[in-house]
Amino acid sequence: MLNWLKQNAEQARSKLTAEASKFKNRAFMEAVVNGCALVAAADGNIDASEKQKMAGFLERADELKHFEMRQVIEVFQKAASDFEFDHAIGKASALKVIGKIKGNEEQSKLLVRVVCAIGAADGDFDADEKAMVSEIARELGLNPADFDL
């Protein structure tokens, strides 16, 4: 059973990586990173441990490996600082960046799948994180139920 689960998780990650590699553009990268920030801030703020966890995930994420890590971290830091200034402003700003890919259904669906994986990365995809991913899906014109949210 554990081998089956591990194999299916690896296959899903490989599929996400292959799909993400098709979208080597800054708008998609910024949308994904802002989605990460939204999920990290789902509890109301992004604390130091969440920043470290998210930065570590971003550095190791196969879905983002084709982007220059310095750029990815800069985008995440900007999004995190917006949340530190004011949670509502950070959320609005992140959703605005994410909205730039609305209309591209393939990129939008992939972004939602990636932020679902990020939310579950620590083994606990909690209700606040699921609610935030649902909001991201709706922002992109997608039905959250299509992602088991």
mmCIF file of the C-alpha atoms, coordinates in Angstrom:
data_MODEL
# 
_entry.id   MODEL 
# 
loop_
_atom_site.group_PDB 
_atom_site.id 
_atom_site.type_symbol 
_atom_site.label_atom_id 
_atom_site.label_alt_id 
_atom_site.label_comp_id 
_atom_site.label_asym_id 
_atom_site.label_entity_id 
_atom_site.label_seq_id 
_atom_site.pdbx_PDB_ins_code 
_atom_site.Cartn_x 
_atom_site.Cartn_y 
_atom_site.Cartn_z 
_atom_site.occupancy 
_atom_site.B_iso_or_equiv 
_atom_site.pdbx_formal_charge 
_atom_site.auth_seq_id 
_atom_site.auth_comp_id 
_atom_site.auth_asym_id 
_atom_site.auth_atom_id 
_atom_site.pdbx_PDB_model_num 
ATOM 1   C CA . MET A 1 1   ? 0.000   0.000  0.000   1.00 0.00 ? 1   MET A CA 1 
ATOM 2   C CA . LEU A 1 2   ? 2.743   2.473  0.913   1.00 0.00 ? 2   LEU A CA 1 
ATOM 3   C CA . ASN A 1 3   ? 4.667   1.663  -2.262  1.00 0.00 ? 3   ASN A CA 1 
ATOM 4   C CA . TRP A 1 4   ? 1.525   2.299  -4.344  1.00 0.00 ? 4   TRP A CA 1 
ATOM 5   C CA . LEU A 1 5   ? 0.949   5.642  -2.608  1.00 0.00 ? 5   LEU A CA 1 
ATOM 6   C CA . LYS A 1 6   ? 4.582   6.674  -3.013  1.00 0.00 ? 6   LYS A CA 1 
ATOM 7   C CA . GLN A 1 7   ? 4.624   5.682  -6.681  1.00 0.00 ? 7   GLN A CA 1 
ATOM 8   C CA . ASN A 1 8   ? 1.397   7.571  -7.431  1.00 0.00 ? 8   ASN A CA 1 
ATOM 9   C CA . ALA A 1 9   ? 2.660   10.675 -5.602  1.00 0.00 ? 9   ALA A CA 1 
ATOM 10  C CA . GLU A 1 10  ? 5.878   10.560 -7.632  1.00 0.00 ? 10  GLU A CA 1 
ATOM 11  C CA . GLN A 1 11  ? 3.920   10.146 -10.870 1.00 0.00 ? 11  GLN A CA 1 
ATOM 12  C CA . ALA A 1 12  ? 1.674   13.100 -10.003 1.00 0.00 ? 12  ALA A CA 1 
ATOM 13  C CA . ARG A 1 13  ? 4.685   15.285 -9.225  1.00 0.00 ? 13  ARG A CA 1 
ATOM 14  C CA . SER A 1 14  ? 6.382   14.263 -12.467 1.00 0.00 ? 14  SER A CA 1 
ATOM 15  C CA . LYS A 1 15  ? 3.237   15.165 -14.389 1.00 0.00 ? 15  LYS A CA 1 
ATOM 16  C CA . LEU A 1 16  ? 3.054   18.582 -12.672 1.00 0.00 ? 16  LEU A CA 1 
ATOM 17  C CA . THR A 1 17  ? 6.719   19.175 -13.518 1.00 0.00 ? 17  THR A CA 1 
ATOM 18  C CA . ALA A 1 18  ? 6.227   18.281 -17.162 1.00 0.00 ? 18  ALA A CA 1 
ATOM 19  C CA . GLU A 1 19  ? 3.150   20.500 -17.429 1.00 0.00 ? 19  GLU A CA 1 
ATOM 20  C CA . ALA A 1 20  ? 4.786   23.442 -15.646 1.00 0.00 ? 20  ALA A CA 1 
ATOM 21  C CA . SER A 1 21  ? 7.820   23.291 -17.918 1.00 0.00 ? 21  SER A CA 1 
ATOM 22  C CA . LYS A 1 22  ? 5.539   24.299 -20.801 1.00 0.00 ? 22  LYS A CA 1 
ATOM 23  C CA . PHE A 1 23  ? 4.899   27.646 -19.129 1.00 0.00 ? 23  PHE A CA 1 
ATOM 24  C CA . LYS A 1 24  ? 8.330   29.208 -18.877 1.00 0.00 ? 24  LYS A CA 1 
ATOM 25  C CA . ASN A 1 25  ? 6.988   32.739 -18.634 1.00 0.00 ? 25  ASN A CA 1 
ATOM 26  C CA . ARG A 1 26  ? 7.201   35.307 -15.903 1.00 0.00 ? 26  ARG A CA 1 
ATOM 27  C CA . ALA A 1 27  ? 3.428   35.811 -15.538 1.00 0.00 ? 27  ALA A CA 1 
ATOM 28  C CA . PHE A 1 28  ? 2.925   32.119 -14.781 1.00 0.00 ? 28  PHE A CA 1 
ATOM 29  C CA . MET A 1 29  ? 5.864   32.021 -12.360 1.00 0.00 ? 29  MET A CA 1 
ATOM 30  C CA . GLU A 1 30  ? 4.585   35.118 -10.537 1.00 0.00 ? 30  GLU A CA 1 
ATOM 31  C CA . ALA A 1 31  ? 1.096   33.630 -10.334 1.00 0.00 ? 31  ALA A CA 1 
ATOM 32  C CA . VAL A 1 32  ? 2.433   30.386 -8.847  1.00 0.00 ? 32  VAL A CA 1 
ATOM 33  C CA . VAL A 1 33  ? 4.633   32.191 -6.321  1.00 0.00 ? 33  VAL A CA 1 
ATOM 34  C CA . ASN A 1 34  ? 1.817   34.523 -5.277  1.00 0.00 ? 34  ASN A CA 1 
ATOM 35  C CA . GLY A 1 35  ? -0.374  31.442 -4.885  1.00 0.00 ? 35  GLY A CA 1 
ATOM 36  C CA . CYS A 1 36  ? 2.298   30.056 -2.546  1.00 0.00 ? 36  CYS A CA 1 
ATOM 37  C CA . ALA A 1 37  ? 2.196   33.278 -0.539  1.00 0.00 ? 37  ALA A CA 1 
ATOM 38  C CA . LEU A 1 38  ? -1.598  33.165 -0.304  1.00 0.00 ? 38  LEU A CA 1 
ATOM 39  C CA . VAL A 1 39  ? -1.545  29.593 0.977   1.00 0.00 ? 39  VAL A CA 1 
ATOM 40  C CA . ALA A 1 40  ? 1.217   30.458 3.475   1.00 0.00 ? 40  ALA A CA 1 
ATOM 41  C CA . ALA A 1 41  ? -0.809  33.455 4.686   1.00 0.00 ? 41  ALA A CA 1 
ATOM 42  C CA . ALA A 1 42  ? -4.071  31.514 4.934   1.00 0.00 ? 42  ALA A CA 1 
ATOM 43  C CA . ASP A 1 43  ? -3.964  31.713 8.737   1.00 0.00 ? 43  ASP A CA 1 
ATOM 44  C CA . GLY A 1 44  ? -3.743  35.523 8.708   1.00 0.00 ? 44  GLY A CA 1 
ATOM 45  C CA . ASN A 1 45  ? -0.004  36.139 8.464   1.00 0.00 ? 45  ASN A CA 1 
ATOM 46  C CA . ILE A 1 46  ? 3.227   34.684 7.157   1.00 0.00 ? 46  ILE A CA 1 
ATOM 47  C CA . ASP A 1 47  ? 5.525   34.072 10.100  1.00 0.00 ? 47  ASP A CA 1 
ATOM 48  C CA . ALA A 1 48  ? 9.263   33.412 9.892   1.00 0.00 ? 48  ALA A CA 1 
ATOM 49  C CA . SER A 1 49  ? 8.872   29.638 9.968   1.00 0.00 ? 49  SER A CA 1 
ATOM 50  C CA . GLU A 1 50  ? 6.335   29.773 7.125   1.00 0.00 ? 50  GLU A CA 1 
ATOM 51  C CA . LYS A 1 51  ? 8.701   31.939 5.075   1.00 0.00 ? 51  LYS A CA 1 
ATOM 52  C CA . GLN A 1 52  ? 11.497  29.449 5.645   1.00 0.00 ? 52  GLN A CA 1 
ATOM 53  C CA . LYS A 1 53  ? 9.269   26.489 4.829   1.00 0.00 ? 53  LYS A CA 1 
ATOM 54  C CA . MET A 1 54  ? 7.925   28.154 1.688   1.00 0.00 ? 54  MET A CA 1 
ATOM 55  C CA . ALA A 1 55  ? 11.395  29.309 0.552   1.00 0.00 ? 55  ALA A CA 1 
ATOM 56  C CA . GLY A 1 56  ? 12.697  25.784 1.074   1.00 0.00 ? 56  GLY A CA 1 
ATOM 57  C CA . PHE A 1 57  ? 9.804   24.354 -0.877  1.00 0.00 ? 57  PHE A CA 1 
ATOM 58  C CA . LEU A 1 58  ? 10.303  26.857 -3.702  1.00 0.00 ? 58  LEU A CA 1 
ATOM 59  C CA . GLU A 1 59  ? 13.998  26.015 -3.915  1.00 0.00 ? 59  GLU A CA 1 
ATOM 60  C CA . ARG A 1 60  ? 13.244  22.299 -4.183  1.00 0.00 ? 60  ARG A CA 1 
ATOM 61  C CA . ALA A 1 61  ? 10.009  22.435 -6.187  1.00 0.00 ? 61  ALA A CA 1 
ATOM 62  C CA . ASP A 1 62  ? 10.359  20.619 -9.467  1.00 0.00 ? 62  ASP A CA 1 
ATOM 63  C CA . GLU A 1 63  ? 7.405   22.673 -10.741 1.00 0.00 ? 63  GLU A CA 1 
ATOM 64  C CA . LEU A 1 64  ? 9.538   25.831 -10.545 1.00 0.00 ? 64  LEU A CA 1 
ATOM 65  C CA . LYS A 1 65  ? 13.013  24.497 -11.266 1.00 0.00 ? 65  LYS A CA 1 
ATOM 66  C CA . HIS A 1 66  ? 13.128  25.980 -14.763 1.00 0.00 ? 66  HIS A CA 1 
ATOM 67  C CA . PHE A 1 67  ? 12.899  29.509 -13.327 1.00 0.00 ? 67  PHE A CA 1 
ATOM 68  C CA . GLU A 1 68  ? 15.899  31.353 -11.908 1.00 0.00 ? 68  GLU A CA 1 
ATOM 69  C CA . MET A 1 69  ? 15.631  30.877 -8.139  1.00 0.00 ? 69  MET A CA 1 
ATOM 70  C CA . ARG A 1 70  ? 16.723  34.436 -7.368  1.00 0.00 ? 70  ARG A CA 1 
ATOM 71  C CA . GLN A 1 71  ? 13.699  35.741 -9.296  1.00 0.00 ? 71  GLN A CA 1 
ATOM 72  C CA . VAL A 1 72  ? 11.336  33.286 -7.629  1.00 0.00 ? 72  VAL A CA 1 
ATOM 73  C CA . ILE A 1 73  ? 12.542  34.311 -4.164  1.00 0.00 ? 73  ILE A CA 1 
ATOM 74  C CA . GLU A 1 74  ? 12.286  38.031 -5.003  1.00 0.00 ? 74  GLU A CA 1 
ATOM 75  C CA . VAL A 1 75  ? 8.673   37.594 -6.119  1.00 0.00 ? 75  VAL A CA 1 
ATOM 76  C CA . PHE A 1 76  ? 7.856   35.606 -2.972  1.00 0.00 ? 76  PHE A CA 1 
ATOM 77  C CA . GLN A 1 77  ? 9.535   38.188 -0.733  1.00 0.00 ? 77  GLN A CA 1 
ATOM 78  C CA . LYS A 1 78  ? 7.544   41.002 -2.352  1.00 0.00 ? 78  LYS A CA 1 
ATOM 79  C CA . ALA A 1 79  ? 4.294   39.092 -1.884  1.00 0.00 ? 79  ALA A CA 1 
ATOM 80  C CA . ALA A 1 80  ? 5.194   38.283 1.739   1.00 0.00 ? 80  ALA A CA 1 
ATOM 81  C CA . SER A 1 81  ? 6.073   41.929 2.452   1.00 0.00 ? 81  SER A CA 1 
ATOM 82  C CA . ASP A 1 82  ? 2.687   42.999 1.073   1.00 0.00 ? 82  ASP A CA 1 
ATOM 83  C CA . PHE A 1 83  ? 1.047   40.656 3.598   1.00 0.00 ? 83  PHE A CA 1 
ATOM 84  C CA . GLU A 1 84  ? 3.260   42.031 6.384   1.00 0.00 ? 84  GLU A CA 1 
ATOM 85  C CA . PHE A 1 85  ? 2.208   45.586 5.526   1.00 0.00 ? 85  PHE A CA 1 
ATOM 86  C CA . ASP A 1 86  ? -1.505  44.696 5.520   1.00 0.00 ? 86  ASP A CA 1 
ATOM 87  C CA . HIS A 1 87  ? -3.133  41.291 5.118   1.00 0.00 ? 87  HIS A CA 1 
ATOM 88  C CA . ALA A 1 88  ? -5.988  42.595 2.958   1.00 0.00 ? 88  ALA A CA 1 
ATOM 89  C CA . ILE A 1 89  ? -3.585  44.477 0.676   1.00 0.00 ? 89  ILE A CA 1 
ATOM 90  C CA . GLY A 1 90  ? -1.337  41.424 0.391   1.00 0.00 ? 90  GLY A CA 1 
ATOM 91  C CA . LYS A 1 91  ? -4.275  39.203 -0.483  1.00 0.00 ? 91  LYS A CA 1 
ATOM 92  C CA . ALA A 1 92  ? -5.662  41.662 -3.043  1.00 0.00 ? 92  ALA A CA 1 
ATOM 93  C CA . SER A 1 93  ? -2.233  42.133 -4.608  1.00 0.00 ? 93  SER A CA 1 
ATOM 94  C CA . ALA A 1 94  ? -1.574  38.395 -4.826  1.00 0.00 ? 94  ALA A CA 1 
ATOM 95  C CA . LEU A 1 95  ? -5.000  37.714 -6.339  1.00 0.00 ? 95  LEU A CA 1 
ATOM 96  C CA . LYS A 1 96  ? -4.392  40.488 -8.885  1.00 0.00 ? 96  LYS A CA 1 
ATOM 97  C CA . VAL A 1 97  ? -1.118  38.832 -9.965  1.00 0.00 ? 97  VAL A CA 1 
ATOM 98  C CA . ILE A 1 98  ? -2.824  35.441 -10.133 1.00 0.00 ? 98  ILE A CA 1 
ATOM 99  C CA . GLY A 1 99  ? -5.648  36.967 -12.172 1.00 0.00 ? 99  GLY A CA 1 
ATOM 100 C CA . LYS A 1 100 ? -3.198  37.784 -14.962 1.00 0.00 ? 100 LYS A CA 1 
ATOM 101 C CA . ILE A 1 101 ? -3.353  34.171 -16.129 1.00 0.00 ? 101 ILE A CA 1 
ATOM 102 C CA . LYS A 1 102 ? -7.159  33.998 -15.969 1.00 0.00 ? 102 LYS A CA 1 
ATOM 103 C CA . GLY A 1 103 ? -8.486  32.969 -19.334 1.00 0.00 ? 103 GLY A CA 1 
ATOM 104 C CA . ASN A 1 104 ? -5.677  30.507 -19.900 1.00 0.00 ? 104 ASN A CA 1 
ATOM 105 C CA . GLU A 1 105 ? -7.492  27.441 -18.622 1.00 0.00 ? 105 GLU A CA 1 
ATOM 106 C CA . GLU A 1 106 ? -4.482  25.129 -18.847 1.00 0.00 ? 106 GLU A CA 1 
ATOM 107 C CA . GLN A 1 107 ? -2.228  27.459 -16.814 1.00 0.00 ? 107 GLN A CA 1 
ATOM 108 C CA . SER A 1 108 ? -5.038  28.212 -14.354 1.00 0.00 ? 108 SER A CA 1 
ATOM 109 C CA . LYS A 1 109 ? -5.720  24.538 -13.669 1.00 0.00 ? 109 LYS A CA 1 
ATOM 110 C CA . LEU A 1 110 ? -2.030  23.814 -13.266 1.00 0.00 ? 110 LEU A CA 1 
ATOM 111 C CA . LEU A 1 111 ? -1.630  26.717 -10.825 1.00 0.00 ? 111 LEU A CA 1 
ATOM 112 C CA . VAL A 1 112 ? -4.463  25.366 -8.658  1.00 0.00 ? 112 VAL A CA 1 
ATOM 113 C CA . ARG A 1 113 ? -2.933  21.882 -8.688  1.00 0.00 ? 113 ARG A CA 1 
ATOM 114 C CA . VAL A 1 114 ? 0.467   23.318 -7.724  1.00 0.00 ? 114 VAL A CA 1 
ATOM 115 C CA . VAL A 1 115 ? -0.922  25.355 -4.795  1.00 0.00 ? 115 VAL A CA 1 
ATOM 116 C CA . CYS A 1 116 ? -2.863  22.281 -3.657  1.00 0.00 ? 116 CYS A CA 1 
ATOM 117 C CA . ALA A 1 117 ? 0.450   20.403 -3.593  1.00 0.00 ? 117 ALA A CA 1 
ATOM 118 C CA . ILE A 1 118 ? 2.032   23.277 -1.684  1.00 0.00 ? 118 ILE A CA 1 
ATOM 119 C CA . GLY A 1 119 ? -0.804  23.304 0.834   1.00 0.00 ? 119 GLY A CA 1 
ATOM 120 C CA . ALA A 1 120 ? -0.338  19.586 1.390   1.00 0.00 ? 120 ALA A CA 1 
ATOM 121 C CA . ALA A 1 121 ? 3.478   19.750 1.408   1.00 0.00 ? 121 ALA A CA 1 
ATOM 122 C CA . ASP A 1 122 ? 3.687   19.672 5.214   1.00 0.00 ? 122 ASP A CA 1 
ATOM 123 C CA . GLY A 1 123 ? 1.281   16.735 5.428   1.00 0.00 ? 123 GLY A CA 1 
ATOM 124 C CA . ASP A 1 124 ? -1.578  18.922 6.729   1.00 0.00 ? 124 ASP A CA 1 
ATOM 125 C CA . PHE A 1 125 ? -3.748  20.617 4.090   1.00 0.00 ? 125 PHE A CA 1 
ATOM 126 C CA . ASP A 1 126 ? -5.887  22.434 6.649   1.00 0.00 ? 126 ASP A CA 1 
ATOM 127 C CA . ALA A 1 127 ? -9.283  24.099 6.221   1.00 0.00 ? 127 ALA A CA 1 
ATOM 128 C CA . ASP A 1 128 ? -7.835  27.633 5.942   1.00 0.00 ? 128 ASP A CA 1 
ATOM 129 C CA . GLU A 1 129 ? -5.444  26.523 3.193   1.00 0.00 ? 129 GLU A CA 1 
ATOM 130 C CA . LYS A 1 130 ? -8.227  24.695 1.344   1.00 0.00 ? 130 LYS A CA 1 
ATOM 131 C CA . ALA A 1 131 ? -10.454 27.777 1.582   1.00 0.00 ? 131 ALA A CA 1 
ATOM 132 C CA . MET A 1 132 ? -7.671  29.929 0.144   1.00 0.00 ? 132 MET A CA 1 
ATOM 133 C CA . VAL A 1 133 ? -7.048  27.502 -2.724  1.00 0.00 ? 133 VAL A CA 1 
ATOM 134 C CA . SER A 1 134 ? -10.811 27.501 -3.387  1.00 0.00 ? 134 SER A CA 1 
ATOM 135 C CA . GLU A 1 135 ? -10.730 31.293 -3.578  1.00 0.00 ? 135 GLU A CA 1 
ATOM 136 C CA . ILE A 1 136 ? -7.783  31.141 -5.992  1.00 0.00 ? 136 ILE A CA 1 
ATOM 137 C CA . ALA A 1 137 ? -9.732  28.687 -8.169  1.00 0.00 ? 137 ALA A CA 1 
ATOM 138 C CA . ARG A 1 138 ? -12.773 30.975 -8.206  1.00 0.00 ? 138 ARG A CA 1 
ATOM 139 C CA . GLU A 1 139 ? -10.544 33.973 -9.029  1.00 0.00 ? 139 GLU A CA 1 
ATOM 140 C CA . LEU A 1 140 ? -9.386  32.029 -12.085 1.00 0.00 ? 140 LEU A CA 1 
ATOM 141 C CA . GLY A 1 141 ? -12.940 31.136 -13.085 1.00 0.00 ? 141 GLY A CA 1 
ATOM 142 C CA . LEU A 1 142 ? -12.548 27.504 -12.057 1.00 0.00 ? 142 LEU A CA 1 
ATOM 143 C CA . ASN A 1 143 ? -14.829 25.339 -9.946  1.00 0.00 ? 143 ASN A CA 1 
ATOM 144 C CA . PRO A 1 144 ? -13.100 24.382 -6.662  1.00 0.00 ? 144 PRO A CA 1 
ATOM 145 C CA . ALA A 1 145 ? -15.023 21.082 -6.638  1.00 0.00 ? 145 ALA A CA 1 
ATOM 146 C CA . ASP A 1 146 ? -13.042 20.025 -9.715  1.00 0.00 ? 146 ASP A CA 1 
ATOM 147 C CA . PHE A 1 147 ? -10.010 19.935 -7.381  1.00 0.00 ? 147 PHE A CA 1 
ATOM 148 C CA . ASP A 1 148 ? -11.758 18.131 -4.496  1.00 0.00 ? 148 ASP A CA 1 
ATOM 149 C CA . LEU A 1 149 ? -11.979 21.369 -2.495  1.00 0.00 ? 149 LEU A CA 1 
# 
